[in-house]
Amino acid sequence: MLLMISTTATPATDLGFLLHKHPERVQEFGQSFGTATVFYPEAGAERCTAALLLDVDPVALVRSRGKGSPDFSLSQYVNDRPYAASSLLAVALADVFRTARAGRCKARPELPGTPLPLELRLPALPCRGGPELAQRLFEPLGWAVDARPVPLDEGFPEWGESRYVGLTLRGTVRVADALNHLYVLLPVLDDAKHYWIAPDEVDKLVRAGEGWLAGHPDRTLITRRYLGRRRALERTALARLAELGDDLEERLDPPIDEDPTDPTTETDADPRARSTPETDGVHPRPASERDGAPDP
């Protein structure tokens, strides 16, 4: 799976300082499920592009999943995770671009706070909710969204569209904000995570969403999907976001009595539970960064 980050700022190679990755080097970062590689297809004064290529080891990925997963037996043979942008890419991005996400740059401390003209490209992104959901999630954050459905089979257009889109985002945004938008929203669009959703996911969400999530019109949907529909975690996250927003608290759903020890309670029993279009407010569609590298 691939993520391309481009800028036309002057000079464009300032992108290397912000990402803490030298444009003249190819760097690899080991992940538990494969290898993340950062390289620059182009690095000029007028335009610079950084690419994050994630090579997923399917065997390591399957071994990391519990046999209790509902689709464990099939996932060994039929799996889109090595190819489609998902929570795997979000985790790799968080690791490889950790300092960039925090908005720090010792060499050029003035850069992280400066919005830059950016273009983000994801050739294959699973999007449960279609292009419309991608627009709903990214446009309020200042992005111009180009989400194009990928056909199931180009040779058989009558088969319709797949659940994947080719996504391009354009906007004048701080690099740290752009990375945090992706970190949160990639698994939200996929509506799935490859790891167990623990209570510390609330802290991760609130940190990554600082400055934008509390005021997002679809914050409830984002929180629900990011936390795998675990209602107790969702309520905790929304309450913490309410402290950051002006009027969010008034819109919180009323508490629901739950017994955390009851395995039949909502989706706390199975954090991998899928959404339905009705609960997400998404209309159904046809089938159709580890630091340690020196600053450049």
Short mmCIF file of C-alpha atoms in Angstrom, two decimals, residues 15-241:
data_model
loop_
_atom_site.label_atom_id
_atom_site.label_comp_id
_atom_site.label_asym_id
_atom_site.label_seq_id
_atom_site.Cartn_x
_atom_site.Cartn_y
_atom_site.Cartn_z
CA LEU A 15 9.05 18.81 3.34
CA GLY A 16 12.10 16.74 4.28
CA PHE A 17 12.65 18.82 7.42
CA LEU A 18 9.02 18.47 8.44
CA LEU A 19 8.94 14.70 7.93
CA HIS A 20 12.43 14.20 9.43
CA LYS A 21 13.37 12.11 6.40
CA HIS A 22 16.22 13.13 4.08
CA PRO A 23 15.14 13.46 0.44
CA GLU A 24 18.38 11.83 -0.80
CA ARG A 25 17.96 8.66 1.27
CA VAL A 26 15.79 5.59 1.14
CA GLN A 27 14.93 4.52 4.68
CA GLU A 28 13.29 1.34 5.94
CA PHE A 29 11.44 0.83 9.21
CA GLY A 30 10.51 -2.61 10.46
CA GLN A 31 6.93 -3.23 11.55
CA SER A 32 5.49 -6.29 13.24
CA PHE A 33 3.53 -6.99 10.08
CA GLY A 34 6.08 -5.99 7.40
CA THR A 35 8.37 -3.16 6.31
CA ALA A 36 7.70 0.55 5.81
CA THR A 37 9.93 2.34 3.30
CA VAL A 38 10.20 6.12 2.87
CA PHE A 39 11.64 7.53 -0.33
CA TYR A 40 11.27 10.62 -2.51
CA PRO A 41 10.23 10.06 -6.13
CA GLU A 42 10.86 13.76 -6.75
CA ALA A 43 12.68 16.40 -4.69
CA GLY A 44 13.06 19.75 -6.40
CA ALA A 45 12.79 23.37 -5.38
CA GLU A 46 9.34 23.67 -6.98
CA ARG A 47 7.79 20.32 -6.10
CA CYS A 48 8.71 17.59 -3.63
CA THR A 49 7.01 14.25 -3.05
CA ALA A 50 7.58 11.83 -0.18
CA ALA A 51 6.27 8.30 -0.47
CA LEU A 52 5.49 5.84 2.31
CA LEU A 53 5.41 2.31 0.92
CA LEU A 54 4.18 -0.40 3.25
CA ASP A 55 5.11 -3.96 2.32
CA VAL A 56 2.92 -6.25 4.40
CA ASP A 57 4.00 -9.82 5.14
CA PRO A 58 0.72 -11.76 4.88
CA VAL A 59 2.06 -14.66 6.96
CA ALA A 60 3.16 -12.36 9.80
CA LEU A 61 -0.16 -10.59 9.61
CA VAL A 62 -2.17 -13.79 9.92
CA ARG A 63 -0.02 -15.04 12.78
CA SER A 64 -0.63 -11.79 14.66
CA ARG A 65 -4.38 -12.30 14.56
CA GLY A 66 -6.21 -14.35 17.10
CA LYS A 67 -7.94 -17.53 16.07
CA GLY A 68 -11.05 -16.14 17.67
CA SER A 69 -11.46 -13.67 14.85
CA PRO A 70 -14.72 -14.39 13.03
CA ASP A 71 -12.98 -14.52 9.66
CA PHE A 72 -9.74 -16.15 10.82
CA SER A 73 -9.98 -19.22 8.62
CA LEU A 74 -10.71 -17.28 5.45
CA SER A 75 -8.30 -14.42 6.20
CA GLN A 76 -5.37 -16.75 5.68
CA TYR A 77 -6.31 -17.07 2.05
CA VAL A 78 -8.45 -14.09 1.07
CA ASN A 79 -7.08 -10.81 2.38
CA ASP A 80 -6.82 -7.27 0.99
CA ARG A 81 -4.64 -5.97 3.84
CA PRO A 82 -1.32 -6.09 1.91
CA TYR A 83 -2.74 -3.84 -0.78
CA ALA A 84 -5.40 -1.49 0.57
CA ALA A 85 -4.72 1.49 2.84
CA SER A 86 -6.06 0.62 6.28
CA SER A 87 -5.19 0.69 9.98
CA LEU A 88 -1.91 -1.00 9.03
CA LEU A 89 -0.88 2.10 7.10
CA ALA A 90 -2.12 4.32 9.93
CA VAL A 91 0.06 2.46 12.45
CA ALA A 92 3.10 2.61 10.16
CA LEU A 93 2.50 6.32 9.54
CA ALA A 94 2.30 6.98 13.28
CA ASP A 95 5.59 5.14 13.85
CA VAL A 96 7.60 6.48 10.93
CA PHE A 97 6.40 10.09 11.16
CA ARG A 98 6.05 10.33 14.94
CA THR A 99 7.91 13.64 15.39
CA ALA A 100 6.22 15.13 12.34
CA ARG A 101 2.79 14.29 13.79
CA ALA A 102 3.78 16.06 17.02
CA GLY A 103 4.63 19.21 15.07
CA ARG A 104 8.29 19.40 16.09
CA CYS A 105 11.36 20.32 14.02
CA LYS A 106 14.59 21.29 15.83
CA ALA A 107 16.39 22.30 12.64
CA ARG A 108 13.59 24.59 11.44
CA PRO A 109 11.29 25.29 14.40
CA GLU A 110 9.21 27.78 12.42
CA LEU A 111 8.14 25.24 9.80
CA PRO A 112 5.69 22.98 11.67
CA GLY A 113 3.30 25.83 12.38
CA THR A 114 3.15 26.92 8.75
CA PRO A 115 0.35 25.61 6.52
CA LEU A 116 1.71 24.32 3.20
CA PRO A 117 0.01 23.53 -0.10
CA LEU A 118 -0.24 19.75 0.12
CA GLU A 119 -1.48 16.91 -2.01
CA LEU A 120 -2.06 13.49 -0.46
CA ARG A 121 -2.66 10.46 -2.66
CA LEU A 122 -3.88 7.00 -1.74
CA PRO A 123 -4.40 4.80 -4.81
CA ALA A 124 -6.44 2.13 -3.04
CA LEU A 125 -8.49 2.92 0.05
CA PRO A 126 -11.32 0.76 1.39
CA CYS A 127 -14.19 3.14 2.00
CA ARG A 128 -17.33 1.76 3.63
CA GLY A 129 -19.70 4.53 2.72
CA GLY A 130 -18.21 5.39 -0.65
CA PRO A 131 -16.82 8.64 -2.01
CA GLU A 132 -19.57 10.56 -0.27
CA LEU A 133 -18.28 9.54 3.15
CA ALA A 134 -14.72 10.51 2.23
CA GLN A 135 -16.02 13.94 1.31
CA ARG A 136 -18.03 14.22 4.54
CA LEU A 137 -14.97 13.42 6.64
CA PHE A 138 -12.23 15.40 4.89
CA GLU A 139 -13.94 18.49 3.46
CA PRO A 140 -14.72 20.06 6.89
CA LEU A 141 -10.97 19.85 7.58
CA GLY A 142 -10.11 22.10 4.65
CA TRP A 143 -9.41 19.46 2.01
CA ALA A 144 -10.59 19.41 -1.57
CA VAL A 145 -11.54 15.77 -2.02
CA ASP A 146 -11.23 13.73 -5.20
CA ALA A 147 -12.51 10.24 -4.41
CA ARG A 148 -12.98 8.00 -7.42
CA PRO A 149 -14.55 4.56 -7.07
CA VAL A 150 -12.46 1.64 -8.27
CA PRO A 151 -14.44 -0.78 -10.48
CA LEU A 152 -14.70 -4.39 -9.44
CA ASP A 153 -13.25 -5.40 -12.79
CA GLU A 154 -12.33 -2.96 -15.54
CA GLY A 155 -13.06 -5.69 -18.06
CA PHE A 156 -16.63 -6.05 -16.81
CA PRO A 157 -17.98 -2.57 -16.10
CA GLU A 158 -21.46 -4.03 -15.66
CA TRP A 159 -20.29 -5.57 -12.39
CA GLY A 160 -20.28 -2.09 -10.88
CA GLU A 161 -18.00 -0.47 -8.34
CA SER A 162 -15.96 -2.00 -5.54
CA ARG A 163 -15.77 -0.64 -1.99
CA TYR A 164 -12.37 0.88 -2.78
CA VAL A 165 -11.64 4.44 -3.91
CA GLY A 166 -8.62 6.23 -5.27
CA LEU A 167 -8.33 9.24 -2.96
CA THR A 168 -6.56 12.54 -3.61
CA LEU A 169 -6.68 15.36 -1.05
CA ARG A 170 -5.54 18.90 -1.80
CA GLY A 171 -5.36 21.77 0.68
CA THR A 172 -3.21 24.29 2.51
CA VAL A 173 -2.69 22.49 5.79
CA ARG A 174 0.02 22.00 8.40
CA VAL A 175 1.89 18.74 7.78
CA ALA A 176 1.26 17.61 11.37
CA ASP A 177 -2.48 18.12 10.93
CA ALA A 178 -2.50 16.28 7.61
CA LEU A 179 -0.79 13.25 9.14
CA ASN A 180 -3.16 13.21 12.10
CA HIS A 181 -6.17 13.45 9.82
CA LEU A 182 -4.97 10.33 8.01
CA TYR A 183 -4.06 8.52 11.23
CA VAL A 184 -7.60 8.84 12.53
CA LEU A 185 -9.66 8.68 9.37
CA LEU A 186 -8.03 5.79 7.48
CA PRO A 187 -9.38 3.13 9.88
CA VAL A 188 -12.65 5.07 10.12
CA LEU A 189 -13.21 4.84 6.38
CA ASP A 190 -12.25 1.16 6.38
CA ASP A 191 -14.41 0.64 9.47
CA ALA A 192 -11.95 -1.94 10.79
CA LYS A 193 -8.71 -2.30 12.73
CA HIS A 194 -6.16 -5.10 12.64
CA TYR A 195 -5.57 -5.06 16.40
CA TRP A 196 -7.53 -5.33 19.64
CA ILE A 197 -9.14 -2.04 20.62
CA ALA A 198 -8.05 -1.32 24.20
CA PRO A 199 -9.05 1.60 26.45
CA ASP A 200 -5.85 3.49 25.57
CA GLU A 201 -7.30 3.99 22.09
CA VAL A 202 -9.35 6.82 23.59
CA ASP A 203 -6.14 8.68 24.50
CA LYS A 204 -4.76 8.11 21.01
CA LEU A 205 -7.91 9.45 19.43
CA VAL A 206 -8.07 12.57 21.60
CA ARG A 207 -4.38 13.36 21.02
CA ALA A 208 -4.54 12.86 17.27
CA GLY A 209 -7.83 14.76 17.06
CA GLU A 210 -6.63 17.79 19.01
CA GLY A 211 -7.73 20.99 17.33
CA TRP A 212 -10.15 19.47 14.84
CA LEU A 213 -12.14 16.47 16.02
CA ALA A 214 -14.23 18.20 18.69
CA GLY A 215 -15.66 20.57 16.09
CA HIS A 216 -16.10 18.06 13.28
CA PRO A 217 -19.74 17.64 12.23
CA ASP A 218 -19.29 13.85 12.02
CA ARG A 219 -17.32 13.45 15.26
CA THR A 220 -19.78 10.90 16.61
CA LEU A 221 -19.45 8.67 13.57
CA ILE A 222 -15.65 9.07 13.63
CA THR A 223 -15.48 8.20 17.32
CA ARG A 224 -17.80 5.23 16.95
CA ARG A 225 -15.91 3.68 14.07
CA TYR A 226 -12.42 4.46 15.41
CA LEU A 227 -13.27 2.75 18.70
CA GLY A 228 -14.84 -0.28 17.04
CA ARG A 229 -18.32 0.44 18.35
CA ARG A 230 -17.35 -0.16 21.95
CA ARG A 231 -20.01 2.00 23.54
CA ALA A 232 -18.23 2.53 26.86
CA LEU A 233 -15.10 3.78 25.09
CA GLU A 234 -17.19 5.89 22.73
CA ARG A 235 -18.95 7.68 25.59
CA THR A 236 -15.63 8.31 27.34
CA ALA A 237 -14.11 9.79 24.19
CA LEU A 238 -17.11 11.99 23.46
CA ALA A 239 -17.12 13.27 27.04
CA ARG A 240 -13.46 14.21 26.76
CA LEU A 241 -14.06 15.88 23.42
#
